[in-house]
């Protein structure tokens, strides 16, 4: 099936349409995707009533309150404007399903932690449970849209469940579409308002085309038709996994280069700039870091690896597995670097950790690299004092307890409400999230309150190394050798992380 075969441009509606024009949308799953996506649809489509439902009643209560359950720049304004007008949050899932013309499935698909595929395959139990609820309560024709990220051919399972219900009730008609979401946290509202593309996959049949065209029309309220791509269902499902794998691969690529930089005197920012200037490569997503985090990159690359293994494509599986391996290695390498530069022991030393969320402008901590760097340092008995502008103390403690145990966390972890306090009497500062406020801290004053010699480890490349060195800090950044460690003949004076321990 080619792209052109499924393109809607040449498509004319069949005389008897199976589905009504979309006037009521229900989204099952009021999380980081369901909430912002539906807020945007409600905002851009005043003629459509949008209801977001979730089995978690507490979360729904938060969506209906002044304190939304997630922080996302620009979200609160839109929710507060639309809520009660054409945007509703409810925990009455059956009712919202009955009333909908189109239903988004936007539930979580985390990596499975049990049974077959443990630690690799995505857990599709929530998606399946929604499909069953739809089958039970639909009562009439529905376009069901898979927005969650799923493996290729997941739509087939949803369809099988729905078709079983259709066999027993002639009022029921279903079409299952794939419409993966590409928003990034922290910029979700911008991404939704002006997406690079909207991807819709559907069945190659008149009913499939009709369903696709209904969803196209929803997006056409604000997205130019040229940016709405229609494909077959499986291409759409695979494109989402592929897009995340490509993005994650870019980060692992630049992080792999960062290790070479540290050992040679090249500077990863300069290399990224020079490489990214090639218009075929492009300059986005080339920021070396302490490793990518977030709920999706690791999960989706692992899902791709599992898919390849299931298809007996071992070489392809290994290729993508390397992306995760480099990411884990980068985190470990950075933690080892901290221990090494603090004279090979951090036991009993206070280390200030600035940033805990997986990136700036979000309070989301899922798979944050901070968790893993902290885990390694806690294993070395470091005393960690944290500050993050959007992550609560309870959240930091509970994430760390999962990997290091509650007793260790109670003994060695403190959480502060500002950066300066976290740094007081510390031997080192470690930047793990690129929050803007960390760029402009008064480091000269902070330096005076610290133990000396004082070190800064920049895992996000946001600090001015020269200025910090002038204050007196020993400065270490991902992807550049310490200033004194390199001579003009190219021999690095300090090893900064080969495959063996970088400790000197
Ligand atoms: N977080 C992100 O930035 C992005 C996530 N995605 C994908 O979107 C999907 C959703 O991700 P998030 O919104 O981050 O997850 P989330 O965990 O924030 O939200 C999922 C919600 O679904 C609810 N839920 C689960 N099963 C349910 C059921 N049977 N009935 C009613 N509610 C149910 C949960 O209570 C939860 O509130 C995942 O597949 C993810 O891979 C895609 C693009 C971006
Ligand atoms: O499927 C998803 O969940 C989403 O995953 C990512 O979005 P997100 O994880 O929210 O955030 P990103 O901006 O992609 O950052 C992911 C991680 O990579 C890190 N990163 C990003 C870019 C970069 O150059 N270097 C780098 O280390 C970030 O700090 C963060 O830890 C994708 O960017 C979205 O397109 C996708 O929809």
Coordinates of C-alpha atoms and ligand atoms in Angstrom, one line a residue:
X1 CA 0.0 0.0 0.0
X2 CA 1.6 3.3 -1.0
X3 CA 1.0 6.7 0.6
X4 CA -1.0 7.8 -2.5
X5 CA -3.4 4.8 -2.2
X6 CA -4.6 5.9 1.1
X7 CA -4.4 9.6 0.5
X8 CA -7.8 11.3 1.1
X9 CA -7.3 13.9 -1.5
X10 CA -9.1 11.9 -4.2
X11 CA -11.5 10.4 -1.9
X12 CA -15.3 11.0 -2.2
X13 CA -17.7 10.0 0.6
X14 CA -19.8 6.9 -0.1
X15 CA -23.5 7.8 -0.4
X16 CA -24.5 6.3 2.9
X17 CA -22.1 7.3 5.6
X18 CA -21.5 5.0 8.4
X19 CA -20.5 7.7 11.0
X20 CA -22.0 10.9 12.0
X21 CA -20.1 14.2 11.7
X22 CA -17.9 14.4 14.8
X23 CA -19.6 16.6 17.4
X24 CA -18.7 14.7 20.6
X25 CA -15.2 13.5 21.4
X26 CA -14.4 11.3 24.4
X27 CA -10.8 10.7 25.4
X28 CA -10.1 7.8 27.8
X29 CA -6.9 8.6 29.8
X30 CA -6.5 12.1 31.4
X31 CA -2.7 12.0 31.5
X32 CA 0.1 14.0 29.9
X33 CA -1.3 13.3 26.4
X34 CA -5.1 13.1 27.0
X35 CA -5.3 16.3 29.0
X36 CA -3.3 18.7 26.8
X37 CA -4.5 17.2 23.5
X38 CA -8.2 17.5 24.5
X39 CA -7.7 21.0 25.9
X40 CA -6.3 22.0 22.5
X41 CA -9.1 20.3 20.5
X42 CA -11.7 22.0 22.7
X43 CA -9.9 25.3 22.2
X44 CA -9.6 25.0 18.5
X45 CA -13.0 23.4 17.8
X46 CA -15.7 25.3 19.6
X47 CA -18.4 23.3 17.8
X48 CA -17.1 20.0 19.3
X49 CA -17.8 18.9 22.9
X50 CA -14.8 17.2 24.4
X51 CA -15.0 14.9 27.5
X52 CA -11.9 13.5 29.1
X53 CA -12.4 10.5 31.3
X54 CA -10.2 8.5 33.6
X55 CA -10.5 5.6 36.0
X56 CA -8.5 7.6 38.5
X57 CA -11.2 9.8 40.1
X58 CA -8.7 11.7 42.1
X59 CA -7.0 12.8 38.9
X60 CA -10.3 13.9 37.4
X61 CA -11.0 15.9 40.6
X62 CA -7.7 17.7 40.1
X63 CA -8.5 18.4 36.4
X64 CA -11.7 20.0 37.7
X65 CA -9.9 22.1 40.3
X66 CA -7.5 25.0 40.3
X67 CA -4.5 22.7 40.8
X68 CA -4.2 20.7 37.6
X69 CA -2.5 17.3 38.0
X70 CA 0.3 18.1 35.5
X71 CA 2.4 21.2 34.9
X72 CA 2.7 22.2 31.3
X73 CA 3.3 25.8 30.1
X74 CA 0.1 27.4 28.7
X75 CA -2.1 24.5 29.7
X76 CA -3.8 26.0 32.7
X77 CA -5.0 29.0 30.8
X78 CA -6.6 26.9 28.1
X79 CA -8.2 24.5 30.5
X80 CA -9.6 27.2 32.6
X81 CA -11.0 29.0 29.5
X82 CA -12.7 25.9 28.0
X83 CA -13.7 23.9 31.0
X84 CA -17.4 23.8 31.5
X85 CA -17.9 25.3 28.0
X86 CA -16.9 22.5 25.6
X87 CA -14.3 20.7 27.7
X88 CA -15.3 18.4 30.5
X89 CA -13.5 16.0 32.9
X90 CA -15.4 13.1 34.3
X91 CA -14.9 9.6 35.8
X92 CA -18.2 8.3 34.3
X93 CA -16.5 6.3 31.5
X94 CA -19.5 4.4 30.2
X95 CA -21.6 7.6 29.8
X96 CA -18.8 9.4 28.0
X97 CA -18.4 6.4 25.7
X98 CA -22.1 6.2 24.9
X99 CA -22.3 9.9 24.0
X100 CA -19.2 10.0 21.8
X101 CA -18.9 10.0 18.0
X102 CA -15.2 9.5 18.2
X103 CA -13.1 8.0 21.1
X104 CA -9.4 8.5 21.7
X105 CA -7.6 5.8 23.6
X106 CA -4.9 7.7 25.4
X107 CA -4.0 5.4 28.3
X108 CA -0.5 4.5 29.4
X109 CA 1.5 1.7 27.7
X110 CA 4.4 1.2 30.1
X111 CA 7.1 -1.4 29.8
X112 CA 5.7 -4.7 31.0
X113 CA 7.2 -5.7 34.4
X114 CA 6.0 -9.3 34.4
X115 CA 5.7 -12.4 32.3
X116 CA 6.5 -12.7 28.7
X117 CA 8.4 -9.7 27.4
X118 CA 9.2 -8.5 30.9
X119 CA 11.4 -5.4 30.8
X120 CA 10.9 -5.0 27.0
X121 CA 7.4 -5.3 25.6
X122 CA 4.8 -2.6 26.3
X123 CA 2.0 -3.6 28.6
X124 CA -1.2 -3.4 26.6
X125 CA -3.5 -4.3 29.4
X126 CA -4.9 -0.8 29.8
X127 CA -5.5 -0.4 26.0
X128 CA -7.3 -3.7 25.9
X129 CA -9.4 -2.9 28.9
X130 CA -10.5 0.4 27.2
X131 CA -11.4 -1.6 24.1
X132 CA -13.6 -3.9 26.2
X133 CA -15.3 -1.0 27.9
X134 CA -16.0 0.6 24.5
X135 CA -17.4 -2.7 23.2
X136 CA -19.7 -2.9 26.3
X137 CA -21.0 0.6 26.4
X138 CA -20.8 1.9 22.8
X139 CA -24.5 1.4 21.8
X140 CA -23.9 2.8 18.3
X141 CA -21.3 3.6 15.7
X142 CA -18.0 4.9 17.0
X143 CA -14.7 5.8 15.5
X144 CA -12.1 4.5 17.9
X145 CA -8.7 6.2 17.7
X146 CA -5.5 4.7 19.1
X147 CA -3.5 7.7 20.4
X148 CA -1.4 5.7 22.9
X149 CA 1.9 4.5 21.5
X150 CA 1.5 0.8 20.7
X151 CA 3.4 -1.9 18.8
X152 CA 2.6 -2.4 15.1
X153 CA -0.7 -4.2 14.6
X154 CA -2.1 -3.4 18.0
X155 CA -5.1 -1.9 16.3
X156 CA -5.9 -5.4 15.1
X157 CA -6.5 -6.6 18.7
X158 CA -8.7 -3.6 19.4
X159 CA -10.6 -4.3 16.3
X160 CA -11.1 -8.0 17.1
X161 CA -12.6 -7.1 20.5
X162 CA -14.9 -4.5 19.0
X163 CA -16.0 -6.7 16.1
X164 CA -17.1 -9.4 18.6
X165 CA -19.5 -6.9 20.1
X166 CA -20.6 -5.8 16.6
X167 CA -21.6 -9.4 15.8
X168 CA -24.1 -9.4 18.6
X169 CA -25.5 -5.9 18.1
X170 CA -26.5 -4.6 14.7
X171 CA -26.5 -1.0 15.9
X172 CA -22.7 -1.1 16.5
X173 CA -20.2 -0.1 13.9
X174 CA -16.5 0.5 14.6
X175 CA -13.5 1.7 12.7
X176 CA -10.1 1.7 14.5
X177 CA -7.7 4.5 13.5
X178 CA -4.1 5.1 14.5
X179 CA -3.3 8.7 15.4
X180 CA -0.1 8.7 17.4
X181 CA 0.9 11.8 19.4
X182 CA 4.2 13.5 18.8
X183 CA 4.0 16.3 21.5
X184 CA 7.0 16.7 23.9
X185 CA 6.5 17.5 27.5
X186 CA 7.3 21.1 28.5
X187 CA 6.3 22.3 25.0
X188 CA 3.1 20.3 24.6
X189 CA 0.8 23.2 24.0
X190 CA 3.0 24.7 21.4
X191 CA 3.5 21.3 19.7
X192 CA -0.2 20.7 19.7
X193 CA -1.0 24.2 18.4
X194 CA 1.5 24.0 15.6
X195 CA 2.4 20.4 15.0
X196 CA 5.1 19.4 12.5
X197 CA 2.6 16.9 11.3
X198 CA -0.5 15.0 12.3
X199 CA -0.4 11.3 11.4
X200 CA -3.6 9.3 10.8
X201 CA -3.6 5.7 9.8
X202 CA -6.7 3.8 8.8
X203 CA -8.0 0.8 7.1
X204 CA -7.9 0.7 3.3
X205 CA -11.6 0.4 2.8
X206 CA -14.5 2.9 2.1
X207 CA -15.4 2.8 5.8
X208 CA -11.7 3.2 6.8
X209 CA -11.4 6.2 4.5
X210 CA -14.6 7.7 5.8
X211 CA -13.4 7.3 9.4
X212 CA -10.0 8.9 8.5
X213 CA -11.7 11.8 6.8
X214 CA -13.8 12.5 9.9
X215 CA -10.6 12.8 12.0
X216 CA -8.9 14.8 9.4
X217 CA -11.7 17.3 9.6
X218 CA -11.3 17.7 13.4
X219 CA -7.6 18.6 12.9
X220 CA -8.4 20.8 9.9
X221 CA -10.0 23.2 12.4
X222 CA -6.4 24.5 13.0
X223 CA -3.8 22.3 11.2
X224 CA -3.1 23.0 7.5
X225 CA -4.1 20.0 5.4
X226 CA -0.6 19.7 4.0
X227 CA 0.6 18.8 7.4
X228 CA -1.9 16.0 7.9
X229 CA -0.5 12.7 6.7
X230 CA -2.7 9.8 6.1
X231 CA -1.3 6.2 5.8
X232 CA -2.3 2.7 6.4
X233 CA -2.8 1.7 10.0
X234 CA 0.5 -0.3 10.4
X235 CA 2.6 2.5 8.9
X236 CA 1.2 4.9 11.3
X237 CA 1.8 2.7 14.3
X238 CA 5.4 2.0 13.2
X239 CA 6.1 5.6 12.4
X240 CA 5.6 6.6 16.0
X241 CA 8.0 4.0 17.3
X242 CA 10.5 4.8 14.5
X243 CA 10.3 8.6 15.2
X244 CA 11.0 8.1 18.9
X245 CA 13.8 5.6 18.1
X246 CA 15.4 8.1 15.7
X247 CA 15.2 10.9 18.3
X248 CA 16.7 8.7 21.0
X249 CA 19.4 7.5 18.6
X250 CA 20.5 11.1 17.9
X251 CA 20.9 11.7 21.6
X252 CA 22.9 8.5 22.1
X253 CA 25.0 9.4 19.1
X254 CA 26.0 12.8 20.4
X255 CA 26.5 11.3 23.9
X256 CA 28.8 8.7 22.4
X257 CA 30.7 11.5 20.7
X258 CA 30.8 13.4 24.1
X259 CA 32.9 10.6 25.5
X260 CA 35.4 10.9 22.7
X261 CA 35.5 14.7 23.4
X262 CA 36.3 14.2 27.0
X263 CA 39.2 12.0 26.2
X264 CA 40.7 14.1 23.4
X265 CA 40.1 17.8 24.1
X266 CA 37.4 18.2 21.4
X267 CA 34.3 20.1 22.7
X268 CA 31.0 18.4 22.1
X269 CA 29.1 21.7 21.7
X270 CA 31.5 22.7 19.0
X271 CA 31.3 19.3 17.3
X272 CA 27.4 19.4 17.5
X273 CA 27.4 22.9 16.1
X274 CA 29.7 21.9 13.2
X275 CA 27.9 18.6 12.5
X276 CA 24.4 20.2 12.8
X277 CA 25.3 22.9 10.3
X278 CA 24.9 20.3 7.6
X279 CA 21.4 20.8 6.4
X280 CA 21.0 17.0 5.9
X281 CA 21.7 16.4 9.6
X282 CA 20.2 19.5 11.1
X283 CA 20.9 21.2 14.4
X284 CA 18.1 20.1 16.6
X285 CA 18.3 17.4 19.2
X286 CA 22.1 17.3 19.3
X287 CA 22.5 18.5 22.9
X288 CA 24.8 16.2 24.7
X289 CA 23.5 15.3 28.2
X290 CA 23.6 13.0 31.1
X291 CA 21.3 10.8 29.1
X292 CA 17.7 11.0 27.9
X293 CA 14.9 10.4 30.4
X294 CA 11.1 10.5 30.2
X295 CA 8.4 8.0 30.0
X296 CA 8.7 7.2 26.4
X297 CA 12.1 7.0 24.7
X298 CA 13.4 4.0 26.6
X299 CA 10.0 2.3 26.6
X300 CA 9.4 2.8 22.9
X301 CA 13.0 1.8 21.8
X302 CA 12.6 -1.3 24.0
X303 CA 9.2 -2.0 22.4
X304 CA 10.9 -1.8 18.9
X305 CA 13.7 -4.1 20.1
X306 CA 11.1 -6.6 21.3
X307 CA 9.2 -6.3 18.1
X308 CA 12.4 -7.0 16.1
X309 CA 13.2 -10.0 18.2
X310 CA 9.7 -11.4 17.8
X311 CA 10.2 -11.0 14.0
X312 CA 13.5 -12.8 14.2
X313 CA 15.4 -9.7 13.2
X314 CA 18.2 -10.1 15.7
X315 CA 20.6 -7.7 14.0
X316 CA 18.0 -4.9 13.9
X317 CA 17.1 -5.6 17.5
X318 CA 20.8 -5.3 18.5
X319 CA 21.2 -2.1 16.5
X320 CA 18.4 -0.4 18.5
X321 CA 19.4 -1.9 21.8
X322 CA 22.7 0.0 21.4
X323 CA 20.8 3.2 21.8
X324 CA 19.6 2.2 25.3
X325 CA 23.0 0.8 26.2
X326 CA 24.8 4.0 25.4
X327 CA 22.2 5.9 27.4
X328 CA 22.7 3.7 30.5
X329 CA 26.4 4.0 30.1
X330 CA 26.3 7.8 29.8
X331 CA 24.5 8.0 33.2
X332 CA 26.9 5.6 34.9
X333 CA 29.9 7.4 33.3
X334 CA 28.7 10.7 34.6
X335 CA 28.2 9.4 38.1
X336 CA 31.7 7.7 38.0
X337 CA 33.2 11.0 36.8
X338 CA 31.8 12.7 39.9
X339 CA 33.2 10.2 42.2
X340 CA 36.6 10.2 40.4
X341 CA 36.9 14.0 40.4
X342 CA 36.0 14.1 44.1
X343 CA 39.2 12.2 44.9
X344 CA 37.6 8.8 44.4
X345 CA 35.4 9.0 47.4
X346 CA 32.1 10.7 48.1
X347 CA 31.2 8.8 51.2
X348 CA 29.9 11.3 53.7
X349 CA 30.3 14.2 51.3
X350 CA 27.4 16.5 50.7
X351 CA 26.6 16.8 47.0
X352 CA 23.9 19.2 45.8
X353 CA 21.8 17.9 43.0
X354 CA 20.1 20.7 41.0
X355 CA 17.2 19.3 38.9
X356 CA 15.2 16.1 39.2
X357 CA 12.6 16.2 36.4
X358 CA 13.6 14.5 33.1
X359 CA 13.8 17.9 31.3
X360 CA 13.0 21.5 32.1
X361 CA 9.5 22.9 32.2
X362 CA 7.9 19.7 33.4
X363 CA 7.4 18.2 36.8
X364 CA 7.5 14.7 35.3
X365 CA 10.2 12.5 36.7
X366 CA 9.5 9.2 34.9
X367 CA 12.8 7.6 33.9
X368 CA 14.7 10.8 34.7
X369 CA 18.4 10.4 34.5
X370 CA 18.6 12.1 37.9
X371 CA 17.2 9.0 39.5
X372 CA 20.0 6.8 38.1
X373 CA 22.8 9.3 38.8
X374 CA 21.5 9.6 42.3
X375 CA 21.3 5.9 42.7
X376 CA 24.9 5.4 41.8
X377 CA 26.0 8.2 44.2
X378 CA 23.9 6.7 47.0
X379 CA 25.7 3.4 46.4
X380 CA 28.9 5.3 47.2
X381 CA 27.3 6.7 50.4
X382 CA 27.2 10.3 49.3
X383 CA 24.8 12.6 51.1
X384 CA 22.6 14.2 48.5
X385 CA 20.7 17.4 48.8
X386 CA 18.2 18.1 46.0
X387 CA 16.4 21.0 44.6
X388 CA 14.0 21.1 41.7
X389 CA 11.6 24.0 41.0
X390 CA 8.7 21.7 40.0
X391 CA 9.2 18.4 41.7
X392 CA 7.9 17.9 45.2
X393 CA 9.9 16.3 48.0
X394 CA 7.5 13.4 48.2
X395 CA 8.0 12.7 44.6
X396 CA 11.8 12.8 44.8
X397 CA 11.8 10.5 47.8
X398 CA 9.4 8.0 46.3
X399 CA 11.3 7.7 43.0
X400 CA 14.6 7.2 44.8
X401 CA 13.2 4.7 47.3
X402 CA 12.2 2.5 44.3
X403 CA 15.8 2.2 43.1
X404 CA 17.8 2.7 46.4
X405 CA 15.5 1.6 49.1
X406 CA 13.6 3.8 51.7
X407 CA 16.2 3.3 54.5
X408 CA 19.0 4.7 52.3
X409 CA 16.9 7.6 51.1
X410 CA 15.8 8.5 54.7
X411 CA 19.4 8.4 55.8
X412 CA 21.2 10.1 52.9
X413 CA 18.7 12.4 51.1
X414 CA 17.6 15.9 51.9
X415 CA 15.3 18.0 49.7
X416 CA 15.4 21.8 49.8
X417 CA 13.1 24.6 48.5
X418 CA 15.8 26.6 46.8
X419 CA 19.1 26.0 45.1
X420 CA 21.3 28.1 47.3
X421 CA 20.2 26.2 50.4
X422 CA 20.8 22.8 48.7
X423 CA 24.4 23.9 47.9
X424 CA 25.3 25.1 51.4
X425 CA 28.3 23.2 52.8
X426 CA 28.3 20.9 49.7
X427 CA 31.6 19.6 48.1
X428 CA 30.0 19.7 44.7
X429 CA 27.0 20.9 42.6
X430 CA 25.6 18.6 40.0
X431 CA 23.3 19.9 37.3
X432 CA 20.9 17.2 36.1
X433 CA 18.0 19.2 34.6
X434 CA 18.5 22.3 32.4
X435 CA 16.1 24.6 34.3
X436 CA 16.7 28.2 33.1
X437 CA 17.0 29.4 36.7
X438 CA 20.2 27.3 37.2
X439 CA 21.9 29.5 34.5
X440 CA 21.5 32.6 36.5
X441 CA 22.1 31.6 40.1
X442 CA 24.5 33.7 42.0
X443 CA 27.4 31.2 41.9
X444 CA 29.9 33.6 43.4
X445 CA 27.8 33.8 46.6
X446 CA 27.0 30.1 46.5
X447 CA 30.8 29.3 46.2
X448 CA 31.4 31.1 49.5
X449 CA 29.0 28.8 51.4
X450 CA 30.5 25.6 50.0
X451 CA 33.3 23.2 51.1
X452 CA 36.6 23.9 49.3
X453 CA 37.8 22.8 46.8
X454 CA 34.3 23.1 45.3
X455 CA 33.3 21.4 42.1
X456 CA 30.5 21.8 39.6
X457 CA 29.5 19.0 37.3
X458 CA 27.3 20.2 34.4
X459 CA 25.3 17.3 33.0
X460 CA 23.3 19.7 30.8
X461 CA 25.9 22.1 29.3
X462 CA 24.1 25.2 30.5
X463 CA 26.8 26.9 32.6
X464 CA 29.5 29.3 31.7
X465 CA 32.6 27.3 32.5
X466 CA 35.1 30.2 32.2
X467 CA 33.1 32.4 34.6
X468 CA 32.8 29.5 37.2
X469 CA 36.5 28.8 37.0
X470 CA 37.2 32.5 37.6
X471 CA 35.1 32.2 40.8
X472 CA 37.2 29.3 41.9
X473 CA 35.2 26.3 41.0
X474 CA 36.7 23.1 39.5
X475 CA 34.4 22.7 36.5
X476 CA 33.5 19.5 34.7
X477 CA 31.0 19.3 31.9
X478 CA 29.8 16.5 29.7
X479 CA 31.7 16.4 26.4
X480 CA 34.8 18.6 27.3
X481 CA 38.0 17.7 28.9
X482 CA 38.9 19.7 32.1
X483 CA 40.9 22.8 31.0
X484 CA 44.2 21.7 32.6
X485 CA 43.9 18.2 31.2
X486 CA 44.7 18.7 27.6
X487 CA 47.8 19.9 25.8
X488 CA 48.1 21.1 22.2
X489 CA 49.6 17.9 21.0
X490 CA 46.4 16.1 21.6
X491 CA 47.2 13.9 24.5
X492 CA 44.5 14.0 27.1
X493 CA 46.0 14.4 30.5
X494 CA 43.0 12.9 32.3
X495 CA 41.1 9.9 31.3
X496 CA 37.4 10.7 31.5
X497 CA 35.7 7.4 30.9
X498 CA 36.6 4.6 28.7
X499 CA 34.7 1.3 29.1
X500 CA 36.5 0.7 32.3
X501 CA 36.1 3.0 35.3
X502 CA 37.3 6.5 34.7
X503 CA 38.5 6.9 38.3
X504 CA 42.0 8.1 38.5
Ligands
LIG1 N1 3.9 11.7 27.9 C1 4.1 12.1 26.7 O1 4.7 13.1 26.5 C2 3.7 11.3 25.5 C3 3.1 10.0 25.6 N2 2.7 9.3 24.5 C4 2.0 8.0 24.7 O2 0.6 8.3 25.1 C5 0.2 7.3 26.0 C6 -0.3 8.0 27.3 O3 0.8 8.6 27.9 P1 0.7 9.6 29.1 O4 -0.4 10.5 28.9 O5 2.0 10.1 29.4 O6 0.2 8.6 30.3 P2 -0.3 8.9 31.7 O7 0.1 7.8 32.6 O8 0.0 10.3 32.1 O9 -1.9 8.9 31.6 C7 -2.6 7.7 31.3 C8 -4.0 7.8 32.0 O10 -4.8 6.7 31.6 C9 -5.6 6.3 32.7 N3 -6.1 4.9 32.4 C10 -5.4 3.8 32.3 N4 -6.3 2.8 32.0 C11 -7.5 3.3 32.0 C12 -8.8 2.7 31.8 N5 -9.0 1.4 31.5 N6 -9.9 3.5 31.8 C13 -9.7 4.9 32.1 N7 -8.5 5.4 32.3 C14 -7.4 4.7 32.3 C15 -4.6 6.3 33.8 O11 -5.3 6.4 35.1 C16 -3.8 7.6 33.5 O12 -4.4 8.7 34.2 C17 1.3 6.3 26.2 O13 1.1 5.3 25.3 C18 2.5 7.1 25.8 O14 3.5 6.3 25.2 C19 2.8 9.8 23.3 C20 3.4 11.0 23.1 C21 3.9 11.9 24.2
LIG2 O1 6.4 9.8 22.7 C1 6.7 10.6 23.5 O2 6.5 10.5 24.7 C2 7.4 11.9 23.1 O3 8.8 11.7 23.4 C3 9.6 12.8 23.3 O4 9.2 13.9 24.0 P1 9.6 14.0 25.6 O5 10.2 12.7 26.1 O6 8.5 14.6 26.3 O7 10.8 15.1 25.6 P2 12.1 15.3 24.7 O8 12.2 16.8 24.5 O9 12.1 14.5 23.5 O10 13.3 14.9 25.6 C4 13.5 13.6 26.0 C5 14.8 13.4 26.8 O11 15.9 13.6 25.9 C6 16.7 14.6 26.5 N1 17.4 15.4 25.3 C7 16.6 15.9 24.4 C8 17.2 16.6 23.3 C9 18.6 16.6 23.2 O12 19.2 17.2 22.3 N2 19.4 16.1 24.2 C10 18.8 15.4 25.3 O13 19.5 14.9 26.2 C11 15.8 15.5 27.3 O14 16.5 16.2 28.3 C12 14.9 14.5 27.9 O15 15.5 13.9 29.0 C13 9.6 13.2 21.8 O16 10.3 14.4 21.6 C14 8.1 13.5 21.4 O17 8.0 13.8 20.0 C15 7.3 12.2 21.7 O18 5.9 12.5 21.4

